[in-house]
Amino acid sequence: EKVCSYNDVIQYLNLSKDNNLFTLTRPVKDWRDPTEVYIEVFLYAILAVIEKSQIFTAFIWTLTSWENEFISWDPSQFCGISNISIPRELMWEPDVFIFEATDEDKSQRSPYLYILNDGTVFVEDDVRAVTSCRMNVYQFPFDTQTCNLTFGAMIHQVDTVRLIPFSNSSRATELSQQVLHSQGDWEFLGMRVLNSSFGLDRGKWDQIIYEISMKRRPELYVINFLLPIFFFLLLDIFSFFISETKGEKLGFKVTIILGISVLLLILNEILPSSSRKPPLIANFCIAIFAFMLLSLLETILITYLMEKDSASPAERGLKGCEMLSSEPSRKAETEGYQEHSECAAGRRPFLCFTILWPLQGSNSSITVKKGVVTDSSDELLATAEHVSILLSSTSEDTEPGYWTKLAEKIHKVFFCCYLASVVVFLVFMFLTW
């Protein structure tokens, strides 16, 4: 029985490093005949999709095939051997590369290629493709991205090297789903195969475009980003029921706004700055921030109006006498009145007066009791006249609780408008997303 080895076939074909017939030029007998190169691509893993830098990283498996017209043998003469594997350095290969590649492929290449008895050559490679990808993040994190892997010859034009896809779109999608191992935050939807050409003034090149479509899995972003913002908005809405008098409401709203600011900084690290139009999530966050800012301004206004009523009306009326008085005010509670006594002092007390201001809820009127002036100098008489004018202007001031009632009306109207605006905005964002 005849015994054969692969070396017998190699010696028959004269495959060696010294034989330039298989390495220097395209393996065609007529230079006018183009070399047909078949390419197959399967998606093995989606490694990274970086929106900030618009980078798509995938691990793919490629199969490249072409015909060498100088190689052929009869398997029956070599014990049925129909294919052999040889080092890649012994054979010419087409200069196929990925147009979108932005980094050198650091994955380990296969050191061998297969040759069939009819001269067909096969090369299989695992490629870590780091490519640029124009991403539309308008609907982030509910977006779908499409990134291209464009294969083309670097030097050989369409009249010398023709690129032909092995499989159509449905077959490439089916095989990729079978071998796909890792997808990360993305769900692989499909692969579309297109055959096109790229032309310049000096020539035209064949291209095969693989469009990889994938959909983002939004659960992580919803839980870690959107839900906290929504909860902050709920806290801001329920903060309207916090009492204005205790002074805690203002600090609470400021704390909420600071929390939203931190989330906006995180969002800025994710989204690209070169987006054509602002993403919906950015509009969502800015709108929520604006709502909370308006709520904070409303709280400041309400607090200011209520503090105007919280001050004693008698203290407002006697404000002009504070610089004249050297004795502290003496306040005493009487039935239905608040008594305030003030004395203008020089070397000795000269002018004393007492104001009985009705307590809130009482129907009594303001009563002013002036003391005895023991020195009738012009200065003291002028002081007494000035105090009388202040007292008369105080008696004509607004009734107690006026600013509080005004603040309550503003608060109710603002809350209704605020709540309606928030509901309309959330419904609009839900329908748009």
CSV table of C-alpha atoms in Angstrom, one decimal:
chain,number,residue,atom,x,y,z
A,1,GLU,CA,0.0,0.0,0.0
A,2,LYS,CA,1.3,3.4,-1.0
A,3,VAL,CA,2.1,5.8,1.8
A,4,CYS,CA,1.9,9.6,1.2
A,5,SER,CA,2.6,12.7,3.2
A,6,TYR,CA,1.8,16.4,3.0
A,7,ASN,CA,5.5,17.0,2.1
A,8,ASP,CA,5.0,15.0,-1.1
A,9,VAL,CA,2.3,17.5,-2.2
A,10,ILE,CA,4.5,20.5,-1.2
A,11,GLN,CA,7.5,19.1,-3.2
A,12,TYR,CA,5.2,18.5,-6.1
A,13,LEU,CA,4.0,22.1,-6.1
A,14,ASN,CA,7.5,23.4,-5.3
A,15,LEU,CA,6.2,25.5,-2.4
A,16,SER,CA,9.2,27.1,-0.8
A,17,LYS,CA,10.5,30.5,0.3
A,18,ASP,CA,12.8,30.6,-2.7
A,19,ASN,CA,9.9,30.2,-5.2
A,20,ASN,CA,8.7,33.8,-5.9
A,21,LEU,CA,5.9,32.5,-8.1
A,22,PHE,CA,3.5,32.2,-5.2
A,23,THR,CA,4.4,35.3,-3.2
A,24,LEU,CA,5.3,38.3,-5.4
A,25,THR,CA,2.3,38.9,-7.6
A,26,ARG,CA,-1.3,38.1,-8.0
A,27,PRO,CA,-1.8,34.3,-8.8
A,28,VAL,CA,-3.3,34.7,-12.2
A,29,LYS,CA,-2.0,33.5,-15.6
A,30,ASP,CA,-3.5,36.4,-17.5
A,31,TRP,CA,-2.9,39.8,-15.8
A,32,ARG,CA,-6.2,41.1,-17.2
A,33,ASP,CA,-8.2,38.6,-15.2
A,34,PRO,CA,-9.2,40.0,-11.8
A,35,THR,CA,-8.8,37.9,-8.6
A,36,GLU,CA,-12.1,37.2,-6.9
A,37,VAL,CA,-11.8,37.4,-3.2
A,38,TYR,CA,-14.6,36.0,-1.1
A,39,ILE,CA,-15.1,37.3,2.4
A,40,GLU,CA,-17.2,35.9,5.3
A,41,VAL,CA,-17.6,37.8,8.7
A,42,PHE,CA,-19.2,36.5,11.9
A,43,LEU,CA,-19.7,38.6,15.0
A,44,TYR,CA,-18.2,36.8,18.0
A,45,ALA,CA,-18.5,39.4,20.7
A,46,ILE,CA,-19.4,43.0,21.3
A,47,LEU,CA,-16.6,44.2,23.5
A,48,ALA,CA,-17.3,48.0,23.9
A,49,VAL,CA,-19.4,50.8,22.6
A,50,ILE,CA,-18.0,54.2,23.8
A,51,GLU,CA,-20.4,57.0,23.1
A,52,LYS,CA,-18.0,59.7,24.2
A,53,SER,CA,-15.3,58.9,21.7
A,54,GLN,CA,-17.6,57.3,19.1
A,55,ILE,CA,-15.6,54.0,19.2
A,56,PHE,CA,-17.0,50.5,18.6
A,57,THR,CA,-14.9,47.5,19.5
A,58,ALA,CA,-15.9,44.0,18.4
A,59,PHE,CA,-14.4,40.6,18.2
A,60,ILE,CA,-15.1,39.1,14.8
A,61,TRP,CA,-14.2,35.9,12.9
A,62,THR,CA,-13.2,36.4,9.2
A,63,LEU,CA,-12.8,33.9,6.4
A,64,THR,CA,-11.0,35.0,3.3
A,65,SER,CA,-10.8,32.8,0.1
A,66,TRP,CA,-9.4,33.3,-3.4
A,67,GLU,CA,-8.0,31.1,-6.2
A,68,ASN,CA,-4.4,30.5,-7.0
A,69,GLU,CA,-4.2,29.5,-10.7
A,70,PHE,CA,-0.7,28.1,-10.3
A,71,ILE,CA,-1.7,25.5,-7.8
A,72,SER,CA,-3.5,22.2,-8.5
A,73,TRP,CA,-3.0,18.5,-8.0
A,74,ASP,CA,-4.8,15.2,-8.3
A,75,PRO,CA,-5.7,13.8,-4.9
A,76,SER,CA,-5.7,10.3,-6.3
A,77,GLN,CA,-2.0,10.5,-6.9
A,78,PHE,CA,-1.3,11.5,-3.3
A,79,CYS,CA,-3.4,8.9,-1.4
A,80,GLY,CA,-6.5,11.1,-1.4
A,81,ILE,CA,-4.9,14.2,0.1
A,82,SER,CA,-7.2,17.1,-1.0
A,83,ASN,CA,-5.9,19.9,1.2
A,84,ILE,CA,-2.8,21.0,2.9
A,85,SER,CA,-1.9,23.8,5.3
A,86,ILE,CA,1.3,25.9,4.9
A,87,PRO,CA,2.8,29.0,6.5
A,88,ARG,CA,1.2,32.2,5.3
A,89,GLU,CA,4.6,33.6,4.3
A,90,LEU,CA,4.7,31.1,1.3
A,91,MET,CA,1.6,32.5,-0.4
A,92,TRP,CA,0.3,35.8,-1.8
A,93,GLU,CA,-2.6,37.3,0.1
A,94,PRO,CA,-5.0,40.1,-0.9
A,95,ASP,CA,-4.4,43.4,1.0
A,96,VAL,CA,-7.8,43.5,2.6
A,97,PHE,CA,-8.3,45.8,5.6
A,98,ILE,CA,-11.1,47.5,7.6
A,99,PHE,CA,-11.7,51.1,6.5
A,100,GLU,CA,-13.1,52.3,9.9
A,101,ALA,CA,-10.2,50.8,12.0
A,102,THR,CA,-8.7,53.3,14.4
A,103,ASP,CA,-6.2,51.0,16.2
A,104,GLU,CA,-3.9,48.3,15.3
A,105,ASP,CA,-5.3,44.8,15.5
A,106,LYS,CA,-3.4,43.2,18.5
A,107,SER,CA,-5.1,39.8,18.3
A,108,GLN,CA,-3.1,36.8,17.3
A,109,ARG,CA,-3.3,35.9,13.7
A,110,SER,CA,-3.4,32.4,12.4
A,111,PRO,CA,0.1,31.4,11.2
A,112,TYR,CA,-1.2,29.0,8.5
A,113,LEU,CA,-3.6,29.0,5.6
A,114,TYR,CA,-5.4,26.1,3.8
A,115,ILE,CA,-5.0,25.1,0.1
A,116,LEU,CA,-7.4,22.9,-1.7
A,117,ASN,CA,-6.4,20.6,-4.6
A,118,ASP,CA,-8.2,22.9,-7.1
A,119,GLY,CA,-6.1,25.9,-6.0
A,120,THR,CA,-8.6,27.5,-3.6
A,121,VAL,CA,-6.9,29.2,-0.7
A,122,PHE,CA,-8.6,29.8,2.7
A,123,VAL,CA,-7.4,32.1,5.6
A,124,GLU,CA,-9.2,32.2,8.9
A,125,ASP,CA,-8.6,35.0,11.4
A,126,ASP,CA,-9.9,36.2,14.7
A,127,VAL,CA,-9.9,40.0,14.6
A,128,ARG,CA,-10.3,42.5,17.5
A,129,ALA,CA,-11.7,45.4,15.4
A,130,VAL,CA,-11.5,48.8,17.1
A,131,THR,CA,-13.4,51.1,14.7
A,132,SER,CA,-15.0,54.5,14.6
A,133,CYS,CA,-18.8,54.6,14.6
A,134,ARG,CA,-21.0,57.6,14.2
A,135,MET,CA,-23.6,57.1,16.9
A,136,ASN,CA,-26.9,58.9,17.3
A,137,VAL,CA,-27.6,59.1,21.1
A,138,TYR,CA,-30.7,61.3,20.8
A,139,GLN,CA,-32.9,58.5,22.4
A,140,PHE,CA,-30.2,57.4,25.0
A,141,PRO,CA,-30.6,55.0,26.8
A,142,PHE,CA,-33.4,53.6,24.6
A,143,ASP,CA,-31.3,53.9,21.5
A,144,THR,CA,-30.4,51.6,18.6
A,145,GLN,CA,-27.0,51.9,17.0
A,146,THR,CA,-25.6,50.7,13.7
A,147,CYS,CA,-21.9,50.4,13.2
A,148,ASN,CA,-20.2,49.5,9.9
A,149,LEU,CA,-17.2,47.2,9.2
A,150,THR,CA,-16.1,48.1,5.7
A,151,PHE,CA,-13.7,45.6,4.0
A,152,GLY,CA,-11.7,46.8,1.0
A,153,ALA,CA,-8.4,46.3,-0.8
A,154,MET,CA,-5.8,48.8,0.1
A,155,ILE,CA,-4.0,49.0,-3.3
A,156,HIS,CA,-5.6,46.7,-5.8
A,157,GLN,CA,-8.4,48.3,-7.7
A,158,VAL,CA,-11.7,46.8,-8.9
A,159,ASP,CA,-10.1,45.6,-12.2
A,160,THR,CA,-7.5,43.6,-10.3
A,161,VAL,CA,-9.3,42.4,-7.1
A,162,ARG,CA,-13.0,41.9,-6.8
A,163,LEU,CA,-14.5,41.5,-3.3
A,164,ILE,CA,-17.5,39.2,-3.1
A,165,PRO,CA,-19.4,38.3,0.2
A,166,PHE,CA,-19.8,34.6,1.0
A,167,SER,CA,-23.2,34.9,2.6
A,168,ASN,CA,-26.2,37.2,2.4
A,169,SER,CA,-27.6,39.2,5.3
A,170,SER,CA,-29.9,36.6,6.7
A,171,ARG,CA,-27.3,33.9,6.7
A,172,ALA,CA,-24.6,36.2,8.3
A,173,THR,CA,-27.1,37.2,11.0
A,174,GLU,CA,-28.1,33.6,11.7
A,175,LEU,CA,-24.5,32.4,12.0
A,176,SER,CA,-23.5,35.4,14.1
A,177,GLN,CA,-26.3,34.7,16.6
A,178,GLN,CA,-25.1,31.1,16.9
A,179,VAL,CA,-21.5,32.0,17.7
A,180,LEU,CA,-22.1,35.2,19.6
A,181,HIS,CA,-20.8,34.8,23.2
A,182,SER,CA,-20.7,38.3,24.8
A,183,GLN,CA,-22.8,41.3,24.2
A,184,GLY,CA,-22.3,43.4,27.3
A,185,ASP,CA,-24.9,46.2,27.6
A,186,TRP,CA,-26.1,45.6,24.0
A,187,GLU,CA,-28.5,43.2,22.3
A,188,PHE,CA,-27.4,42.1,18.8
A,189,LEU,CA,-30.3,42.7,16.3
A,190,GLY,CA,-28.8,41.7,13.0
A,191,MET,CA,-26.1,42.1,10.3
A,192,ARG,CA,-26.7,43.5,6.9
A,193,VAL,CA,-24.3,42.7,4.1
A,194,LEU,CA,-23.8,45.3,1.3
A,195,ASN,CA,-21.5,45.1,-1.8
A,196,SER,CA,-20.5,48.6,-3.0
A,197,SER,CA,-17.5,50.4,-4.6
A,198,PHE,CA,-15.5,53.4,-3.6
A,199,GLY,CA,-14.2,55.7,-6.3
A,200,LEU,CA,-11.6,58.5,-6.6
A,201,ASP,CA,-10.0,60.2,-9.6
A,202,ARG,CA,-7.3,57.7,-9.8
A,203,GLY,CA,-9.4,54.6,-9.6
A,204,LYS,CA,-12.2,52.5,-8.1
A,205,TRP,CA,-12.1,49.9,-5.3
A,206,ASP,CA,-14.5,47.2,-4.3
A,207,GLN,CA,-16.0,47.2,-0.8
A,208,ILE,CA,-18.1,44.9,1.3
A,209,ILE,CA,-20.0,46.6,4.1
A,210,TYR,CA,-21.2,44.8,7.2
A,211,GLU,CA,-23.8,46.9,9.1
A,212,ILE,CA,-24.1,45.6,12.6
A,213,SER,CA,-27.3,46.7,14.3
A,214,MET,CA,-27.6,46.5,18.1
A,215,LYS,CA,-30.0,47.8,20.8
A,216,ARG,CA,-28.9,49.1,24.1
A,217,ARG,CA,-30.2,47.4,27.2
A,218,PRO,CA,-31.6,50.3,29.2
A,219,GLU,CA,-32.3,48.6,32.6
A,220,LEU,CA,-29.1,49.7,34.2
A,221,TYR,CA,-29.4,53.3,33.2
A,222,VAL,CA,-33.1,53.4,34.2
A,223,ILE,CA,-32.3,52.1,37.7
A,224,ASN,CA,-29.1,54.1,38.3
A,225,PHE,CA,-30.0,57.3,36.6
A,226,LEU,CA,-33.6,58.0,35.5
A,227,LEU,CA,-35.3,56.6,38.6
A,228,PRO,CA,-33.2,58.7,41.0
A,229,ILE,CA,-34.0,61.9,39.0
A,230,PHE,CA,-37.7,61.0,39.0
A,231,PHE,CA,-37.5,60.4,42.8
A,232,PHE,CA,-35.8,63.8,43.3
A,233,LEU,CA,-38.7,65.3,41.3
A,234,LEU,CA,-41.2,63.5,43.6
A,235,LEU,CA,-39.4,64.8,46.7
A,236,ASP,CA,-39.6,68.3,45.3
A,237,ILE,CA,-43.3,68.0,44.7
A,238,PHE,CA,-44.0,66.7,48.2
A,239,SER,CA,-41.8,69.4,49.7
A,240,PHE,CA,-44.6,71.9,48.9
A,241,PHE,CA,-46.4,70.4,52.0
A,242,ILE,CA,-43.5,71.4,54.3
A,243,SER,CA,-44.3,74.3,56.6
A,244,GLU,CA,-42.8,77.6,55.5
A,245,THR,CA,-42.3,78.9,59.1
A,246,LYS,CA,-39.8,76.3,60.3
A,247,GLY,CA,-37.1,77.3,57.8
A,248,GLU,CA,-36.4,73.7,56.7
A,249,LYS,CA,-38.1,73.8,53.3
A,250,LEU,CA,-35.5,76.1,51.7
A,251,GLY,CA,-32.6,73.9,52.8
A,252,PHE,CA,-34.4,70.8,51.6
A,253,LYS,CA,-34.9,72.1,48.1
A,254,VAL,CA,-31.3,73.3,47.8
A,255,THR,CA,-30.2,69.8,48.8
A,256,ILE,CA,-32.3,68.3,46.0
A,257,ILE,CA,-30.9,70.6,43.4
A,258,LEU,CA,-27.4,69.7,44.4
A,259,GLY,CA,-28.3,66.0,44.0
A,260,ILE,CA,-29.5,66.7,40.4
A,261,SER,CA,-26.3,68.6,39.7
A,262,VAL,CA,-24.2,65.5,40.6
A,263,LEU,CA,-26.2,63.3,38.2
A,264,LEU,CA,-25.8,65.9,35.4
A,265,LEU,CA,-22.0,65.7,35.9
A,266,ILE,CA,-22.2,61.9,35.5
A,267,LEU,CA,-24.3,62.3,32.3
A,268,ASN,CA,-21.7,64.7,30.9
A,269,GLU,CA,-19.1,62.0,31.1
A,270,ILE,CA,-21.2,59.5,29.1
A,271,LEU,CA,-22.7,61.5,26.2
A,272,PRO,CA,-20.6,62.8,23.4
A,273,SER,CA,-20.2,66.6,23.0
A,274,SER,CA,-20.4,66.4,19.2
A,275,SER,CA,-24.0,65.2,19.0
A,276,ARG,CA,-26.0,67.0,16.4
A,277,LYS,CA,-28.9,67.7,18.7
A,278,PRO,CA,-29.2,67.4,22.5
A,279,PRO,CA,-30.2,63.9,23.6
A,280,LEU,CA,-33.6,63.5,25.2
A,281,ILE,CA,-32.1,62.5,28.5
A,282,ALA,CA,-30.2,65.8,28.6
A,283,ASN,CA,-33.4,67.8,27.9
A,284,PHE,CA,-35.1,65.7,30.5
A,285,CYS,CA,-32.5,66.5,33.2
A,286,ILE,CA,-32.4,70.2,32.3
A,287,ALA,CA,-36.2,70.5,32.4
A,288,ILE,CA,-36.3,68.8,35.8
A,289,PHE,CA,-33.5,71.1,37.0
A,290,ALA,CA,-35.5,74.1,35.8
A,291,PHE,CA,-38.6,72.9,37.5
A,292,MET,CA,-36.8,72.6,40.8
A,293,LEU,CA,-35.1,76.0,40.4
A,294,LEU,CA,-38.5,77.6,39.9
A,295,SER,CA,-39.8,75.8,43.0
A,296,LEU,CA,-36.8,77.1,45.0
A,297,LEU,CA,-37.4,80.7,43.8
A,298,GLU,CA,-41.1,80.4,44.8
A,299,THR,CA,-40.1,79.2,48.2
A,300,ILE,CA,-37.8,82.2,48.7
A,301,LEU,CA,-40.6,84.5,47.7
A,302,ILE,CA,-43.1,82.9,50.0
A,303,THR,CA,-40.7,82.9,52.9
A,304,TYR,CA,-40.0,86.6,52.4
A,305,LEU,CA,-43.7,87.5,52.3
A,306,MET,CA,-44.5,85.5,55.5
A,307,GLU,CA,-41.6,87.1,57.3
A,308,LYS,CA,-43.1,90.5,56.7
A,309,ASP,CA,-46.1,89.4,58.7
A,310,SER,CA,-44.2,87.6,61.3
A,311,ALA,CA,-42.5,90.9,62.5
A,312,SER,CA,-44.5,92.8,65.1
A,313,PRO,CA,-46.4,95.8,63.6
A,314,ALA,CA,-45.5,97.9,66.6
A,315,GLU,CA,-41.8,97.2,66.1
A,316,ARG,CA,-42.1,98.4,62.5
A,317,GLY,CA,-43.9,101.6,63.6
A,318,LEU,CA,-41.3,102.5,66.2
A,319,LYS,CA,-38.3,101.7,64.1
A,320,GLY,CA,-37.4,105.4,64.0
A,321,CYS,CA,-37.2,105.6,67.7
A,322,GLU,CA,-34.7,102.8,68.2
A,323,MET,CA,-31.7,105.2,68.0
A,324,LEU,CA,-33.3,107.5,70.6
A,325,SER,CA,-34.1,104.9,73.2
A,326,SER,CA,-31.5,103.8,75.8
A,327,GLU,CA,-33.9,101.7,77.8
A,328,PRO,CA,-35.1,98.3,76.5
A,329,SER,CA,-38.7,97.9,75.4
A,330,ARG,CA,-41.1,96.7,78.1
A,331,LYS,CA,-43.8,94.4,76.8
A,332,ALA,CA,-46.7,93.2,78.8
A,333,GLU,CA,-49.7,91.1,77.8
A,334,THR,CA,-53.2,92.6,78.5
A,335,GLU,CA,-56.5,91.2,77.5
A,336,GLY,CA,-56.8,91.7,73.8
A,337,TYR,CA,-53.8,94.0,73.6
A,338,GLN,CA,-50.0,94.0,73.3
A,339,GLU,CA,-48.5,96.9,75.3
A,340,HIS,CA,-45.3,98.6,74.1
A,341,SER,CA,-43.6,101.4,76.1
A,342,GLU,CA,-40.8,103.5,74.7
A,343,CYS,CA,-38.9,106.5,76.3
A,344,ALA,CA,-36.7,109.0,74.5
A,345,ALA,CA,-33.7,109.7,76.8
A,346,GLY,CA,-31.2,112.4,77.1
A,347,ARG,CA,-29.6,113.3,80.4
A,348,ARG,CA,-33.0,112.2,82.0
A,349,PRO,CA,-36.3,110.8,80.6
A,350,PHE,CA,-38.1,113.5,78.8
A,351,LEU,CA,-40.8,111.8,76.7
A,352,CYS,CA,-42.6,108.5,77.3
A,353,PHE,CA,-45.4,106.9,75.3
A,354,THR,CA,-47.3,103.6,75.3
A,355,ILE,CA,-48.9,101.8,72.4
A,356,LEU,CA,-51.7,99.2,72.9
A,357,TRP,CA,-51.7,97.2,69.7
A,358,PRO,CA,-54.7,94.8,69.3
A,359,LEU,CA,-53.7,91.1,69.1
A,360,GLN,CA,-54.5,89.1,65.9
A,361,GLY,CA,-58.1,88.2,65.8
A,362,SER,CA,-59.2,91.1,68.1
A,363,ASN,CA,-61.6,93.8,66.8
A,364,SER,CA,-60.2,96.5,69.1
A,365,SER,CA,-58.5,99.6,67.6
A,366,ILE,CA,-55.0,100.9,68.2
A,367,THR,CA,-54.6,103.0,71.4
A,368,VAL,CA,-51.7,105.4,71.9
A,369,LYS,CA,-50.9,106.8,75.4
A,370,LYS,CA,-48.4,109.6,75.6
A,371,GLY,CA,-46.4,110.3,78.8
A,372,VAL,CA,-45.6,113.6,80.5
A,373,VAL,CA,-42.8,115.8,79.0
A,374,THR,CA,-40.8,117.3,81.9
A,375,ASP,CA,-38.7,119.6,79.7
A,376,SER,CA,-40.4,121.6,76.9
A,377,SER,CA,-37.3,122.3,74.9
A,378,ASP,CA,-37.6,122.5,71.1
A,379,GLU,CA,-35.6,119.3,70.6
A,380,LEU,CA,-38.0,117.2,72.8
A,381,LEU,CA,-41.0,118.7,71.2
A,382,ALA,CA,-39.7,117.9,67.8
A,383,THR,CA,-39.1,114.3,68.9
A,384,ALA,CA,-42.6,114.0,70.3
A,385,GLU,CA,-44.0,115.3,67.0
A,386,HIS,CA,-41.9,112.8,65.0
A,387,VAL,CA,-43.1,109.9,67.2
A,388,SER,CA,-46.7,110.9,66.7
A,389,ILE,CA,-46.3,110.9,62.9
A,390,LEU,CA,-44.8,107.4,63.1
A,391,LEU,CA,-47.6,106.2,65.2
A,392,SER,CA,-50.2,107.6,62.9
A,393,SER,CA,-48.6,106.0,59.8
A,394,THR,CA,-48.5,102.7,61.7
A,395,SER,CA,-52.2,102.8,62.4
A,396,GLU,CA,-52.9,103.2,58.7
A,397,ASP,CA,-50.8,100.1,57.8
A,398,THR,CA,-52.2,96.9,56.4
A,399,GLU,CA,-54.2,94.6,58.7
A,400,PRO,CA,-52.3,91.8,60.4
A,401,GLY,CA,-52.0,88.6,58.2
A,402,TYR,CA,-52.3,90.3,54.9
A,403,TRP,CA,-48.9,89.1,53.5
A,404,THR,CA,-49.5,85.6,54.9
A,405,LYS,CA,-52.8,85.4,53.0
A,406,LEU,CA,-51.2,86.7,49.8
A,407,ALA,CA,-48.4,84.2,50.2
A,408,GLU,CA,-50.8,81.3,50.6
A,409,LYS,CA,-52.7,82.3,47.5
A,410,ILE,CA,-49.5,82.5,45.4
A,411,HIS,CA,-48.4,79.2,46.8
A,412,LYS,CA,-51.6,77.4,45.8
A,413,VAL,CA,-51.6,78.9,42.3
A,414,PHE,CA,-48.0,78.1,41.8
A,415,PHE,CA,-48.4,74.5,43.1
A,416,CYS,CA,-51.3,73.8,40.7
A,417,CYS,CA,-49.4,75.2,37.7
A,418,TYR,CA,-46.2,73.4,38.8
A,419,LEU,CA,-47.9,70.0,39.1
A,420,ALA,CA,-49.8,70.4,35.8
A,421,SER,CA,-46.6,71.3,34.0
A,422,VAL,CA,-44.7,68.4,35.4
A,423,VAL,CA,-47.4,65.9,34.4
A,424,VAL,CA,-47.6,67.3,30.9
A,425,PHE,CA,-43.8,67.2,30.6
A,426,LEU,CA,-43.5,63.6,31.8
A,427,VAL,CA,-46.2,62.4,29.4
A,428,PHE,CA,-44.5,64.1,26.5
A,429,MET,CA,-41.1,62.6,27.4
A,430,PHE,CA,-42.7,59.1,27.7
A,431,LEU,CA,-44.4,59.4,24.3
A,432,THR,CA,-41.2,60.7,22.7
A,433,TRP,CA,-39.0,58.0,24.2
